[in-house]
mmCIF file of C-alpha atoms and ligand atoms in Angstrom:
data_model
loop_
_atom_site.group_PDB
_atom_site.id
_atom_site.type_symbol
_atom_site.label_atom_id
_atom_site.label_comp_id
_atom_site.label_asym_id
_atom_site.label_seq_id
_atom_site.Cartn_x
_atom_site.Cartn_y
_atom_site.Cartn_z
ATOM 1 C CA UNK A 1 -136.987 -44.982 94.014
ATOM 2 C CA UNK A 2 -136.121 -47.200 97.269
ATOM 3 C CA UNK A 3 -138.663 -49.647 95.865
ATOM 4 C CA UNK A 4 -136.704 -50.055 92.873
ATOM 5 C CA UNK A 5 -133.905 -51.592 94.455
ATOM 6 C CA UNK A 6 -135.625 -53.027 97.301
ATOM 7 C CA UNK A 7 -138.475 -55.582 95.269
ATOM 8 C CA UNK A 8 -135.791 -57.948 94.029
ATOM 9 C CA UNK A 9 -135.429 -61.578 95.336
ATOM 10 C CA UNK A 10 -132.900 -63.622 94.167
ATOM 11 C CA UNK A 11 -132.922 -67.325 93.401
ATOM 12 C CA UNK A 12 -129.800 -69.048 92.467
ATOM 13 C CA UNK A 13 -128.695 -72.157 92.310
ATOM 14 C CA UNK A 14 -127.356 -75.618 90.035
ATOM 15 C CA UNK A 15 -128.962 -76.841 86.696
ATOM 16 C CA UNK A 16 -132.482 -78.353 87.553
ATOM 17 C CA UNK A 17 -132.950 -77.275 91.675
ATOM 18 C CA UNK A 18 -135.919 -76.318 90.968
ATOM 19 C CA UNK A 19 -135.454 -72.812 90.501
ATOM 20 C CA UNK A 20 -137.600 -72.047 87.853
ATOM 21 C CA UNK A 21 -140.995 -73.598 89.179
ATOM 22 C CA UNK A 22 -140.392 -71.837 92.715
ATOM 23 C CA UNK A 23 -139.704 -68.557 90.763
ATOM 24 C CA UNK A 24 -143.190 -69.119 89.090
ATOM 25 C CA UNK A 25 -145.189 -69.985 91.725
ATOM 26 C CA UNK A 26 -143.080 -67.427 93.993
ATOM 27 C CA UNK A 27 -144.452 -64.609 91.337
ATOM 28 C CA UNK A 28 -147.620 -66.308 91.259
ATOM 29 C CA UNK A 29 -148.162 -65.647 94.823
ATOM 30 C CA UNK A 30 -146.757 -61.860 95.059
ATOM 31 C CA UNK A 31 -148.225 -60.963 92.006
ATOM 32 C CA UNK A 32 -144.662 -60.135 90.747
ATOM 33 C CA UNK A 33 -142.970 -61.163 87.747
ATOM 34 C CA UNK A 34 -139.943 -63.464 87.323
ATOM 35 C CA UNK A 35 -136.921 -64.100 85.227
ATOM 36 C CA UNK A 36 -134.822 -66.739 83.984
ATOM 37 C CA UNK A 37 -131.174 -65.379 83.577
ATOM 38 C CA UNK A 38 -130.414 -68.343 81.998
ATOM 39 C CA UNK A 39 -132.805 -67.571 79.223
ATOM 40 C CA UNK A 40 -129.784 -64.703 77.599
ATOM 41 C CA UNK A 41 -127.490 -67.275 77.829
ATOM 42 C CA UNK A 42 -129.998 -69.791 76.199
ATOM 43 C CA UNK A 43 -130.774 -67.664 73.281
ATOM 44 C CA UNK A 44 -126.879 -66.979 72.857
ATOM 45 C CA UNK A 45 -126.317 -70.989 72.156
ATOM 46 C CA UNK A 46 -129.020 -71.176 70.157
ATOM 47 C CA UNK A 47 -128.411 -68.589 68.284
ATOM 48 C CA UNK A 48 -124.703 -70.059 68.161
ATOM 49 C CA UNK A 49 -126.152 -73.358 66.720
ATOM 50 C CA UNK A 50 -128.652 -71.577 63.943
ATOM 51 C CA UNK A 51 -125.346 -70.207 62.956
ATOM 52 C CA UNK A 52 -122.892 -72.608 62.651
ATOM 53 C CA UNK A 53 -120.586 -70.470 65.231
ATOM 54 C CA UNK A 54 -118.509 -72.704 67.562
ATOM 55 C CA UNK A 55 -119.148 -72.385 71.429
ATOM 56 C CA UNK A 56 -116.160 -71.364 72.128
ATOM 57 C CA UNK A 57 -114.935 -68.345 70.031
ATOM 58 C CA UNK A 58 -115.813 -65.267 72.165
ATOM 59 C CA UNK A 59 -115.128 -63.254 69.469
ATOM 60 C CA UNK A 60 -117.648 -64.270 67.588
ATOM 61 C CA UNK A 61 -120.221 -64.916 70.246
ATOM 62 C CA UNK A 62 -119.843 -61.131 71.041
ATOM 63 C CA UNK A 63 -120.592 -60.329 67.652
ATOM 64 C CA UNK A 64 -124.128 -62.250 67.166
ATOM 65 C CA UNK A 65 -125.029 -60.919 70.141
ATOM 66 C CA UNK A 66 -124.731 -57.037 69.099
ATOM 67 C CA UNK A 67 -125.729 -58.129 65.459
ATOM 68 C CA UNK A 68 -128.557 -60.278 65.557
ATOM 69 C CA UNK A 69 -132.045 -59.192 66.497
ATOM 70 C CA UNK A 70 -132.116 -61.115 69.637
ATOM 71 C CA UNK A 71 -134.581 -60.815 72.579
ATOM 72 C CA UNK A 72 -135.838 -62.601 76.071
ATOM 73 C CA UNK A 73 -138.971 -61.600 77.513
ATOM 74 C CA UNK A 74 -140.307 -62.754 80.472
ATOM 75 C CA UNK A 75 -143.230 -63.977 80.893
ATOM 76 C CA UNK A 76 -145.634 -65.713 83.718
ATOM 77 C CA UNK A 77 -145.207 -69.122 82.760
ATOM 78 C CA UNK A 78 -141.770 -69.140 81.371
ATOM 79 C CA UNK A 79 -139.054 -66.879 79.812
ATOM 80 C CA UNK A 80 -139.592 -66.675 76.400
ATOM 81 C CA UNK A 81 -136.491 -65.570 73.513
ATOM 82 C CA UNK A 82 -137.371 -64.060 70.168
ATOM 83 C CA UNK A 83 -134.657 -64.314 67.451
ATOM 84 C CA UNK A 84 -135.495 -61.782 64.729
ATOM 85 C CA UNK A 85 -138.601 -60.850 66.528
ATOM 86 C CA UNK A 86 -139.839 -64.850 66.074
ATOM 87 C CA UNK A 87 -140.802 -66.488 69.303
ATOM 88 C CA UNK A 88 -138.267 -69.569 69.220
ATOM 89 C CA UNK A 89 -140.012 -72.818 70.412
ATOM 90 C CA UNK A 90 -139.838 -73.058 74.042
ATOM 91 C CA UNK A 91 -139.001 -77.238 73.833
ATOM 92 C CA UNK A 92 -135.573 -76.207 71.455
ATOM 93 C CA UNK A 93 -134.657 -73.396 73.999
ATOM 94 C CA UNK A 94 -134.999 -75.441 76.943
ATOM 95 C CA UNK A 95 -134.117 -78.651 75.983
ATOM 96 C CA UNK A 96 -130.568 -79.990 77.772
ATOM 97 C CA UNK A 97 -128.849 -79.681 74.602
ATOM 98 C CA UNK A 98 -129.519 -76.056 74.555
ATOM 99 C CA UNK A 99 -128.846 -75.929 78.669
ATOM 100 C CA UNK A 100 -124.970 -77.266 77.925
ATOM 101 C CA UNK A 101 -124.805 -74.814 74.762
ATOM 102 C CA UNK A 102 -125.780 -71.954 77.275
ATOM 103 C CA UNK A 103 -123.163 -73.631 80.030
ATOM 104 C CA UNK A 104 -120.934 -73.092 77.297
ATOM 105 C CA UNK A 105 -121.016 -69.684 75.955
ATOM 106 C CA UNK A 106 -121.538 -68.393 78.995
ATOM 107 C CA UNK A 107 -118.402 -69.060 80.705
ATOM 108 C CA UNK A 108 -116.667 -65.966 78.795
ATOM 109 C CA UNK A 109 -116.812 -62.586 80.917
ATOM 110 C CA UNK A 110 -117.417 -60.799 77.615
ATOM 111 C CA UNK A 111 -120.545 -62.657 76.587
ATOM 112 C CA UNK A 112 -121.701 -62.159 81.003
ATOM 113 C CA UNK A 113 -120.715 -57.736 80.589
ATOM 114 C CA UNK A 114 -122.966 -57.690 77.477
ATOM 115 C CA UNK A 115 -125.999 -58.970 78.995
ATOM 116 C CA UNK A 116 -125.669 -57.967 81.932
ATOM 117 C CA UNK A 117 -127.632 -54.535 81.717
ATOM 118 C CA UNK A 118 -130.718 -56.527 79.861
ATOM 119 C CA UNK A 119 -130.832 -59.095 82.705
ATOM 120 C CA UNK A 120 -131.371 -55.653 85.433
ATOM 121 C CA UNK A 121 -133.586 -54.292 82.670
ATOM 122 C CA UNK A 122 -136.037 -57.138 83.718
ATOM 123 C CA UNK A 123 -137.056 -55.338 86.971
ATOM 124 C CA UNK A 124 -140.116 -54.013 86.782
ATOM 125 C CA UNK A 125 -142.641 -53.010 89.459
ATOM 126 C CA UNK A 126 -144.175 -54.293 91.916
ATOM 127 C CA UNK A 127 -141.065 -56.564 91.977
ATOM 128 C CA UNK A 128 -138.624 -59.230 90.736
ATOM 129 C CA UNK A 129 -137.783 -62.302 91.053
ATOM 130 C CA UNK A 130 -134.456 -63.031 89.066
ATOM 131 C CA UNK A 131 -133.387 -66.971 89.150
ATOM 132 C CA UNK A 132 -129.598 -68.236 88.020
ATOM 133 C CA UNK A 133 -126.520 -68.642 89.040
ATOM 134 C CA UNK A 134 -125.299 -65.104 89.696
ATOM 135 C CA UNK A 135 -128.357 -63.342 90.504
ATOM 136 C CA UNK A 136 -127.355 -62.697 94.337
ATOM 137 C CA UNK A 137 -123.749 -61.994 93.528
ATOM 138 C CA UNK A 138 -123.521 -59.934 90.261
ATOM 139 C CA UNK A 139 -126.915 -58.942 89.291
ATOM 140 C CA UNK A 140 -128.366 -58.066 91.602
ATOM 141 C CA UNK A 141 -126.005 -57.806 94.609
ATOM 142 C CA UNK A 142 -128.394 -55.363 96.738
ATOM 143 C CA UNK A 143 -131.559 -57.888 96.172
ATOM 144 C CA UNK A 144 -132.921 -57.905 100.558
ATOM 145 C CA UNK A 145 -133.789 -61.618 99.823
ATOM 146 C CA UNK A 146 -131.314 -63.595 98.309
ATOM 147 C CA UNK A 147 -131.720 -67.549 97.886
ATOM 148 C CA UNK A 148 -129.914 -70.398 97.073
ATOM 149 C CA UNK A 149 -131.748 -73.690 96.441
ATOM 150 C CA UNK A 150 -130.087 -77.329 96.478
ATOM 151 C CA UNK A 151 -131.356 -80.269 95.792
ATOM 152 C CA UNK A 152 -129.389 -83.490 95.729
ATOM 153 C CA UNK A 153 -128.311 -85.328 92.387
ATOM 154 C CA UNK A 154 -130.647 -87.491 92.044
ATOM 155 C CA UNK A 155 -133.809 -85.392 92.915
ATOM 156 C CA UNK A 156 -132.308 -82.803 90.129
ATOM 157 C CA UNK A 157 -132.252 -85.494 87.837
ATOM 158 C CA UNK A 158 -135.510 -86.608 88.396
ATOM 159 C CA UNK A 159 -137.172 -83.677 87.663
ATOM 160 C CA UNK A 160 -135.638 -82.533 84.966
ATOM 161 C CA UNK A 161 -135.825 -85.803 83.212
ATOM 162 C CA UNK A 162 -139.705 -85.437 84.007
ATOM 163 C CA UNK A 163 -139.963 -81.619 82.779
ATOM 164 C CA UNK A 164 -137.860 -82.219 79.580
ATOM 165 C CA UNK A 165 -139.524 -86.121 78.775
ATOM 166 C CA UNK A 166 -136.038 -87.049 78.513
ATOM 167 C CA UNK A 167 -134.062 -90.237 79.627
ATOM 168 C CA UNK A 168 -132.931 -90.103 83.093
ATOM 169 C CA UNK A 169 -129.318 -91.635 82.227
ATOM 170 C CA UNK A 170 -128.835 -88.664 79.297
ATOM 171 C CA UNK A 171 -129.740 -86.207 82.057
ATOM 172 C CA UNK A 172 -127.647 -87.190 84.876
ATOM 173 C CA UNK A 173 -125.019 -86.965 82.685
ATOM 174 C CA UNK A 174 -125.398 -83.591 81.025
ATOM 175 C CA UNK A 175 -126.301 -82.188 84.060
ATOM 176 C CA UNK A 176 -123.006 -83.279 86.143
ATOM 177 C CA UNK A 177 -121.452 -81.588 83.167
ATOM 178 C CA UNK A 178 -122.905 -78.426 83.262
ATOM 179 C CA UNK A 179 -122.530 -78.116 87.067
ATOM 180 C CA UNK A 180 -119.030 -78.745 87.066
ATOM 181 C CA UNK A 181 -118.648 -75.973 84.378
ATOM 182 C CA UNK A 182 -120.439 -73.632 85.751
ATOM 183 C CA UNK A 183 -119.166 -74.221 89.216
ATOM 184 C CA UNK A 184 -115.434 -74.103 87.798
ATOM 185 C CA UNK A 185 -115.335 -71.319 85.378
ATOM 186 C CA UNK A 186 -113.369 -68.077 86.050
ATOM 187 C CA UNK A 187 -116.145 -65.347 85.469
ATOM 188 C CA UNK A 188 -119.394 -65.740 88.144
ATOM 189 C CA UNK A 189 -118.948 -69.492 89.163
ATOM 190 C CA UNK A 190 -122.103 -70.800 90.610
ATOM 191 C CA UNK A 191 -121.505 -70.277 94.565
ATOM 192 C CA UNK A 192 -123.588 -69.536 97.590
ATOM 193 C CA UNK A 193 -123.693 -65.507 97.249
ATOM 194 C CA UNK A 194 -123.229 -63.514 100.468
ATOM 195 C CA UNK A 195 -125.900 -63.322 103.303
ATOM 196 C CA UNK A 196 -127.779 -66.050 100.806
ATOM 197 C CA UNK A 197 -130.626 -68.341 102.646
ATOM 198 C CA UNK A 198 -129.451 -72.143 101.346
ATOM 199 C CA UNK A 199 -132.717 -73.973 101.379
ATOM 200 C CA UNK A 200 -132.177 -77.336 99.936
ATOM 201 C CA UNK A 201 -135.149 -78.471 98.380
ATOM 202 C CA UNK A 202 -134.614 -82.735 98.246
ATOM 203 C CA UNK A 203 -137.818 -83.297 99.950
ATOM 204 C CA UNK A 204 -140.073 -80.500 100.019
ATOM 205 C CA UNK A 205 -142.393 -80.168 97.013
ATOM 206 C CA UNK A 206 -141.863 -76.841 94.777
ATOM 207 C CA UNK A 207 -144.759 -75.349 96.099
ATOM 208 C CA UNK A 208 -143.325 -76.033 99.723
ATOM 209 C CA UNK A 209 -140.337 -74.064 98.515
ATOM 210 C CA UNK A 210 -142.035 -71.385 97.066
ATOM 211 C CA UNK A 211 -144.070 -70.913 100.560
ATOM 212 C CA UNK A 212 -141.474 -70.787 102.855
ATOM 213 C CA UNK A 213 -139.928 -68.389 100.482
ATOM 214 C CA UNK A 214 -143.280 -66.324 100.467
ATOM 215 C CA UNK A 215 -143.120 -66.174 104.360
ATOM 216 C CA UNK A 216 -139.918 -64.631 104.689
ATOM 217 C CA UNK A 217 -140.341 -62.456 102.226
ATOM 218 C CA UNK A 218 -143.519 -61.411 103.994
ATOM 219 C CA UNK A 219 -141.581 -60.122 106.727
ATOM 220 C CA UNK A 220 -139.124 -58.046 104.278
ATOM 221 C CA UNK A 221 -141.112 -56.656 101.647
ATOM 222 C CA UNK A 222 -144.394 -54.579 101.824
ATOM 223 C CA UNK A 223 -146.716 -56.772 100.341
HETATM 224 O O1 LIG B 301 -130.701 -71.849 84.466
HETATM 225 P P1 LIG B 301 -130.452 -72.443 83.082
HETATM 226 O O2 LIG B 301 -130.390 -73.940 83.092
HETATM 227 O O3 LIG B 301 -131.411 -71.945 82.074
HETATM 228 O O4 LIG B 301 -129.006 -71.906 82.664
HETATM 229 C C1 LIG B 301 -128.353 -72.319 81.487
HETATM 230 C C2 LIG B 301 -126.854 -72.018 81.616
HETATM 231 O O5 LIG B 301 -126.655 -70.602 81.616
HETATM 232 C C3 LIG B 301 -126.223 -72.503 82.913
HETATM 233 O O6 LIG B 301 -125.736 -73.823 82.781
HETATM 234 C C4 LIG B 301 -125.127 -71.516 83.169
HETATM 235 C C5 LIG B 301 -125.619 -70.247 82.527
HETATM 236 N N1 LIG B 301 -126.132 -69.268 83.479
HETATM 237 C C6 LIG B 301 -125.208 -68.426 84.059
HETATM 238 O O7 LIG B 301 -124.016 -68.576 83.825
HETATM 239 N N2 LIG B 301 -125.636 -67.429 84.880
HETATM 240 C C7 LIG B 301 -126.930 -67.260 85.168
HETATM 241 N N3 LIG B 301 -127.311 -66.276 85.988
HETATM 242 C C8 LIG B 301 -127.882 -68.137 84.601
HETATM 243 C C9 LIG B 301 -127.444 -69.144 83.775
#
């Protein structure tokens, strides 16, 4: 069982660090899988906006999440969400307007207890790697390696505006949004978790990242 909890690394950090392409090449390398905790909080604001339920009545967000048929599976080259067992286009769930829907709903502790238990359920063997914002601190608090990656504004920007083929202006913007949010709200606000490694990742490529990652965790984990 000790490899249960032990296989876990953490990756946390603000919208567009680059977590999610270290995560994937990071799995790439170990041969482990990876998930985007994000992703539950995605498919709640999109499943908010199929249904015409505002952002910002918990009530009802708590609701469509035990009613509707909702699921996020991870898988190697993304985290993909089903919505009444329909793979929802990847472009819609990850697009920025669907990042501040997500920044929205998930500020409520309600809407963070009832996925909580899915977002452990991702471990499987040989190993995790769980990317977010509280991944270190509340999901998985006993993870050996815990990271948080930085990145200045405008290298944040940049990226996602390249990822997402959006405008760079319309990025910036919605992404100084969501970090104040998320960095404000009551329930998890982004923050360095305890014991975390900050690497800040302004001038190293993602792959750079995603080595010196590898390399520590080479020293932690049997692999
Ligand atoms: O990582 P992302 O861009 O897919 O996350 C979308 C939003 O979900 C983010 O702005 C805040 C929220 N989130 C969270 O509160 N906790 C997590 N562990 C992951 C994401």
């Amino acid at each position: 069982m000790s490899n249960v909890v032990k296989n876990i690394i953490t990756i946390d950090g603000p919208s567009a660090s680059g977590k999610s392409s270290v995560s994937r090449e990071l799995a790439r390398k170990l041969g482990w899988s990876w998930v985007s905790t994000g992703a539950f909080y995605r498919v709640l604001g999109y499943i908010a906006h199929l249904k015409d339920i505002p952002e910002d009545n918990e009530e009802a967000l708590i609701k469509a999440l035990s009613e509707v048929d909702w699921e996020v599976r991870p898988q190697h080259i993304q985290t993909d969400v089903y919505i009444g067992k329909k793979l929802c286009p990847a472009d819609e769930i990850y697009s920025v307007e669907n990042g501040t829907r997500a920044s929205n709903v998930s500020k409520f502790q309600k809407v963070r207890d009832a996925v909580l238990q899915a977002q452990r359920d991702a471990y499987k063997l040989p190993g995790l790697i769980a990317e977010g914002r509280d991944c270190g601190s509340v999901i998985f608090p006993n993870a050996p390696l815990k990271v948080f990656l930085s990145a200045s504004e405008s290298a944040r920007s940049g990226r996602r505006a390249k990822e997402a083929g959006e405008e760079i202006k319309k990025v910036t913007e919605a992404l100084k949004i969501r970090d104040k949010q998320d960095s404000s709200r009551k329930a998890a606000p982004l923050a360095v978790p305890k014991g975390a490694w900050e690497l800040d990742s302004s001038n190293l490529s993602l792959e750079e990242v995603a080595q010196k990652i590898y390399d520590k965790a080479k020293s932690l984990y049997t692999i």
